[in-house]
């Protein structure tokens, strides 16, 4: 049974998300009662490729076992790992559940090259990553647990595609919207993404004004977070700015 039916990400909402950061997204989700939406311990492979937005295409791994993790299965076109590389739609984010085990690399430069050519948006995993120096040259967003030289089948067996997974200690469902930037990766339920994106844009406008007030020498008490008087001042400033 599906936990929910994912809602397609509109161009308008993608554009709004591109204007905000993941910190604002976490605040908006917290206001809606969602706290465990940050994928922990997944730094970007390249500092030049950190921002991405796209629906999750999930891959689930279990621990390898010698009688099932056979070379012919690992390299087969039917392997969920290999299928993900070829089937994830353009604009999607491949998200791999590696149980936090970074003792093997889940992909390397050849597979990343294929993802880039196919216009996949990003690769996110709580496992290891091979060929990180070469992968960084592609300027393709990759967030992983750590660099790791061994091949994936040393520690992992690809078990399933497009099922609910855990990645970085957060639940990720197929079609959830994943967003990454300098602060890491967050997961946004697709049925909330429109209102979350709009709220984040307004939040960052308020925070930009707040920062200017702080730089003028104003105390943060009553300003951050804003009390009712501060919000009235902000609304008055917005009206004046529109004139």
CSV table of C-alpha atoms in Angstrom, one decimal:
chain,number,residue,atom,x,y,z
A,1,UNK,CA,0.0,0.0,0.0
A,2,UNK,CA,1.3,3.4,-0.9
A,3,UNK,CA,1.9,5.8,1.9
A,4,UNK,CA,0.9,8.7,-0.4
A,5,UNK,CA,0.6,9.6,-4.0
A,6,UNK,CA,3.4,11.9,-5.0
A,7,UNK,CA,2.5,15.3,-6.6
A,8,UNK,CA,4.5,16.4,-9.6
A,9,UNK,CA,6.9,19.3,-9.0
A,10,UNK,CA,5.7,22.3,-10.9
A,11,UNK,CA,8.0,24.7,-12.7
A,12,UNK,CA,6.8,27.6,-10.5
A,13,UNK,CA,7.6,25.8,-7.3
A,14,UNK,CA,11.0,24.6,-8.5
A,15,UNK,CA,11.7,28.2,-9.3
A,16,UNK,CA,10.7,29.3,-5.8
A,17,UNK,CA,12.9,26.6,-4.3
A,18,UNK,CA,15.9,27.7,-6.3
A,19,UNK,CA,15.7,31.1,-4.5
A,20,UNK,CA,15.9,29.7,-0.9
A,21,UNK,CA,18.2,27.5,1.2
A,22,UNK,CA,17.6,24.3,3.0
A,23,UNK,CA,17.8,26.0,6.4
A,24,UNK,CA,14.6,27.9,5.5
A,25,UNK,CA,13.0,24.7,4.3
A,26,UNK,CA,13.7,23.0,7.6
A,27,UNK,CA,12.1,25.9,9.4
A,28,UNK,CA,9.0,25.7,7.2
A,29,UNK,CA,8.7,22.0,7.7
A,30,UNK,CA,9.1,22.4,11.5
A,31,UNK,CA,6.2,24.8,11.6
A,32,UNK,CA,4.1,22.0,10.0
A,33,UNK,CA,5.2,19.4,12.5
A,34,UNK,CA,7.9,17.7,10.4
A,35,UNK,CA,11.3,17.5,12.3
A,36,UNK,CA,13.2,14.5,10.9
A,37,UNK,CA,13.6,15.7,7.4
A,38,UNK,CA,17.4,16.4,7.2
A,39,UNK,CA,19.6,13.7,5.8
A,40,UNK,CA,22.5,13.5,8.3
A,41,UNK,CA,26.2,13.1,7.6
A,42,UNK,CA,26.1,13.5,3.8
A,43,UNK,CA,28.6,16.1,2.6
A,44,UNK,CA,28.9,17.0,-1.1
A,45,UNK,CA,31.6,15.4,-3.1
A,46,UNK,CA,32.3,18.7,-4.9
A,47,UNK,CA,32.0,22.2,-3.5
A,48,UNK,CA,31.2,23.4,-7.1
A,49,UNK,CA,28.1,21.1,-7.3
A,50,UNK,CA,25.9,21.4,-4.3
A,51,UNK,CA,22.6,22.8,-5.2
A,52,UNK,CA,19.9,20.6,-6.7
A,53,UNK,CA,16.1,20.1,-6.6
A,54,UNK,CA,14.2,17.1,-7.8
A,55,UNK,CA,11.8,14.1,-7.0
A,56,UNK,CA,13.4,11.1,-5.3
A,57,UNK,CA,14.0,7.9,-7.2
A,58,UNK,CA,14.8,5.4,-4.5
A,59,UNK,CA,17.0,2.4,-4.3
A,60,UNK,CA,17.1,0.0,-1.3
A,61,UNK,CA,20.2,-2.0,-0.4
A,62,UNK,CA,20.5,-4.9,2.1
A,63,UNK,CA,23.8,-6.3,3.4
A,64,UNK,CA,25.6,-8.5,0.8
A,65,UNK,CA,25.4,-12.2,1.2
A,66,UNK,CA,27.7,-14.5,-0.6
A,67,UNK,CA,25.1,-16.9,-2.0
A,68,UNK,CA,23.0,-14.1,-3.5
A,69,UNK,CA,25.5,-11.3,-4.3
A,70,UNK,CA,26.9,-13.0,-7.3
A,71,UNK,CA,28.8,-11.2,-10.2
A,72,UNK,CA,26.2,-12.2,-12.8
A,73,UNK,CA,23.4,-10.6,-10.6
A,74,UNK,CA,25.4,-7.5,-9.8
A,75,UNK,CA,26.2,-6.8,-13.4
A,76,UNK,CA,22.8,-7.9,-14.8
A,77,UNK,CA,20.5,-5.3,-16.4
A,78,UNK,CA,17.9,-6.5,-13.9
A,79,UNK,CA,19.9,-5.4,-10.9
A,80,UNK,CA,18.0,-2.6,-9.1
A,81,UNK,CA,21.2,-0.6,-8.9
A,82,UNK,CA,21.9,-0.8,-12.6
A,83,UNK,CA,18.2,-0.2,-13.5
A,84,UNK,CA,18.2,3.0,-11.4
A,85,UNK,CA,21.1,4.4,-13.5
A,86,UNK,CA,19.2,3.7,-16.7
A,87,UNK,CA,15.6,4.3,-15.5
A,88,UNK,CA,15.6,7.3,-13.2
A,89,UNK,CA,13.9,10.1,-15.2
A,90,UNK,CA,15.6,13.3,-16.2
A,91,UNK,CA,15.4,15.8,-13.4
A,92,UNK,CA,15.0,13.2,-10.7
A,93,UNK,CA,17.4,12.5,-7.8
A,94,UNK,CA,18.6,9.0,-7.2
A,95,UNK,CA,18.5,8.3,-3.5
A,96,UNK,CA,20.2,5.2,-2.1
A,97,UNK,CA,19.5,3.5,1.2
A,98,UNK,CA,22.9,2.0,2.2
A,99,UNK,CA,22.0,1.6,5.9
A,100,UNK,CA,24.8,4.2,6.7
A,101,UNK,CA,27.5,1.7,5.7
A,102,UNK,CA,30.3,3.5,4.0
A,103,UNK,CA,32.6,0.5,3.7
A,104,UNK,CA,32.0,0.3,-0.1
A,105,UNK,CA,31.4,2.7,-2.9
A,106,UNK,CA,27.9,2.7,-4.4
A,107,UNK,CA,28.9,4.3,-7.7
A,108,UNK,CA,31.9,5.7,-9.5
A,109,UNK,CA,32.9,7.9,-12.4
A,110,UNK,CA,31.5,5.7,-15.2
A,111,UNK,CA,28.0,5.6,-13.6
A,112,UNK,CA,28.1,9.3,-12.7
A,113,UNK,CA,29.0,10.1,-16.3
A,114,UNK,CA,25.9,8.1,-17.4
A,115,UNK,CA,23.7,10.0,-15.0
A,116,UNK,CA,25.0,13.4,-16.2
A,117,UNK,CA,24.4,12.4,-19.8
A,118,UNK,CA,20.8,11.3,-19.0
A,119,UNK,CA,20.2,14.6,-17.2
A,120,UNK,CA,19.5,13.1,-13.8
A,121,UNK,CA,19.5,15.9,-11.2
A,122,UNK,CA,21.7,14.4,-8.5
A,123,UNK,CA,22.9,11.3,-6.6
A,124,UNK,CA,22.4,11.0,-2.8
A,125,UNK,CA,23.4,8.1,-0.6
A,126,UNK,CA,24.3,7.3,3.0
A,127,UNK,CA,27.0,4.9,1.7
A,128,UNK,CA,30.4,5.4,0.2
A,129,UNK,CA,31.4,6.8,-3.1
A,130,UNK,CA,34.2,5.7,-5.4
A,131,UNK,CA,36.4,7.8,-7.8
A,132,UNK,CA,35.5,11.0,-5.9
A,133,UNK,CA,38.3,13.1,-7.6
A,134,UNK,CA,37.1,12.1,-11.1
A,135,UNK,CA,33.4,12.5,-10.1
A,136,UNK,CA,34.0,16.0,-8.8
A,137,UNK,CA,35.2,17.0,-12.3
A,138,UNK,CA,31.7,16.4,-13.7
A,139,UNK,CA,30.2,19.2,-11.5
A,140,UNK,CA,27.3,16.8,-10.9
A,141,UNK,CA,25.7,17.0,-7.4
A,142,UNK,CA,26.7,14.0,-5.3
A,143,UNK,CA,26.1,13.8,-1.5
A,144,UNK,CA,27.5,10.7,0.2
A,145,UNK,CA,28.6,9.3,3.6
A,146,UNK,CA,32.3,9.2,2.7
A,147,UNK,CA,34.8,8.3,0.0
A,148,UNK,CA,35.2,4.5,-0.3
A,149,UNK,CA,37.4,2.5,-2.7
A,150,UNK,CA,35.8,-1.0,-2.7
A,151,UNK,CA,33.0,-1.8,-5.1
A,152,UNK,CA,29.4,-1.9,-3.8
A,153,UNK,CA,29.0,-5.7,-3.8
A,154,UNK,CA,31.7,-6.0,-1.1
A,155,UNK,CA,29.2,-4.8,1.4
A,156,UNK,CA,25.8,-4.3,-0.3
A,157,UNK,CA,23.1,-6.1,-2.3
A,158,UNK,CA,20.7,-4.0,-4.3
A,159,UNK,CA,17.2,-5.3,-3.3
A,160,UNK,CA,14.5,-3.0,-4.6
A,161,UNK,CA,13.6,0.2,-6.5
A,162,UNK,CA,11.0,2.9,-5.9
A,163,UNK,CA,10.1,1.9,-2.3
A,164,UNK,CA,10.2,3.8,0.9
A,165,UNK,CA,13.7,4.0,2.3
A,166,UNK,CA,15.9,5.4,5.0
A,167,UNK,CA,18.7,7.7,4.0
A,168,UNK,CA,20.8,9.7,6.4
A,169,UNK,CA,18.4,8.6,9.2
A,170,UNK,CA,15.5,10.3,7.3
A,171,UNK,CA,12.5,8.6,5.7
A,172,UNK,CA,12.4,9.1,1.9
A,173,UNK,CA,9.4,8.1,-0.2
A,174,UNK,CA,9.5,7.8,-4.0
A,175,UNK,CA,8.4,11.2,-5.4
A,176,UNK,CA,9.4,13.2,-2.3
A,177,UNK,CA,11.2,16.4,-3.3
A,178,UNK,CA,14.9,16.3,-2.3
A,179,UNK,CA,16.8,19.6,-2.1
A,180,UNK,CA,20.5,20.1,-1.5
A,181,UNK,CA,22.8,23.0,-1.0
A,182,UNK,CA,25.8,24.1,1.2
A,183,UNK,CA,24.0,23.0,4.4
A,184,UNK,CA,23.2,19.5,3.2
A,185,UNK,CA,20.1,17.7,1.9
A,186,UNK,CA,16.4,17.9,3.1
A,187,UNK,CA,13.4,15.9,2.1
A,188,UNK,CA,10.0,17.7,1.4
A,189,UNK,CA,6.8,15.7,1.1
A,190,UNK,CA,5.6,16.5,-2.4
A,191,UNK,CA,2.0,17.3,-1.2
A,192,UNK,CA,3.5,20.1,0.9
A,193,UNK,CA,6.1,21.5,-1.4
A,194,UNK,CA,4.1,24.3,-2.9
A,195,UNK,CA,3.2,25.9,0.4
A,196,UNK,CA,6.7,25.2,1.9
A,197,UNK,CA,8.4,26.8,-1.0
A,198,UNK,CA,6.2,29.9,-0.8
A,199,UNK,CA,6.6,30.1,2.9
A,200,UNK,CA,10.4,29.8,2.6
A,201,UNK,CA,10.6,32.7,0.1
A,202,UNK,CA,8.6,35.0,2.5
A,203,UNK,CA,10.7,33.8,5.4
A,204,UNK,CA,14.0,34.7,3.7
A,205,UNK,CA,12.6,38.2,2.8
A,206,UNK,CA,11.8,38.7,6.4
A,207,UNK,CA,15.2,37.5,7.5
A,208,UNK,CA,17.0,39.7,5.0
A,209,UNK,CA,15.2,42.7,6.5
A,210,UNK,CA,16.0,41.4,10.0
A,211,UNK,CA,19.7,41.2,9.2
A,212,UNK,CA,19.7,44.8,8.0
A,213,UNK,CA,18.2,45.9,11.3
A,214,UNK,CA,20.8,43.9,13.2
A,215,UNK,CA,23.6,45.6,11.2
A,216,UNK,CA,22.1,48.9,12.2
A,217,UNK,CA,22.8,48.0,15.8
A,218,UNK,CA,19.4,46.7,16.8
A,219,UNK,CA,19.1,44.0,19.5
A,220,UNK,CA,17.8,40.6,18.5
A,221,UNK,CA,15.3,40.6,21.4
A,222,UNK,CA,11.9,40.9,19.9
A,223,UNK,CA,13.4,41.1,16.5
A,224,UNK,CA,14.6,37.5,16.0
A,225,UNK,CA,12.3,35.7,16.3
A,226,UNK,CA,10.0,38.7,15.6
A,227,UNK,CA,7.3,39.8,18.0
A,228,UNK,CA,4.0,41.4,16.8
A,229,UNK,CA,5.5,44.9,16.9
A,230,UNK,CA,8.4,43.8,14.7
A,231,UNK,CA,6.1,42.1,12.2
A,232,UNK,CA,4.1,45.3,11.9
A,233,UNK,CA,7.3,47.2,11.2
A,234,UNK,CA,8.3,44.7,8.6
A,235,UNK,CA,4.9,44.9,6.9
A,236,UNK,CA,5.1,48.7,6.9
A,237,UNK,CA,8.6,48.5,5.3
A,238,UNK,CA,7.3,46.1,2.6
A,239,UNK,CA,4.4,48.5,1.7
A,240,UNK,CA,6.8,51.4,1.6
A,241,UNK,CA,9.2,49.5,-0.6
A,242,UNK,CA,6.4,48.7,-3.1
A,243,UNK,CA,5.6,52.3,-3.7
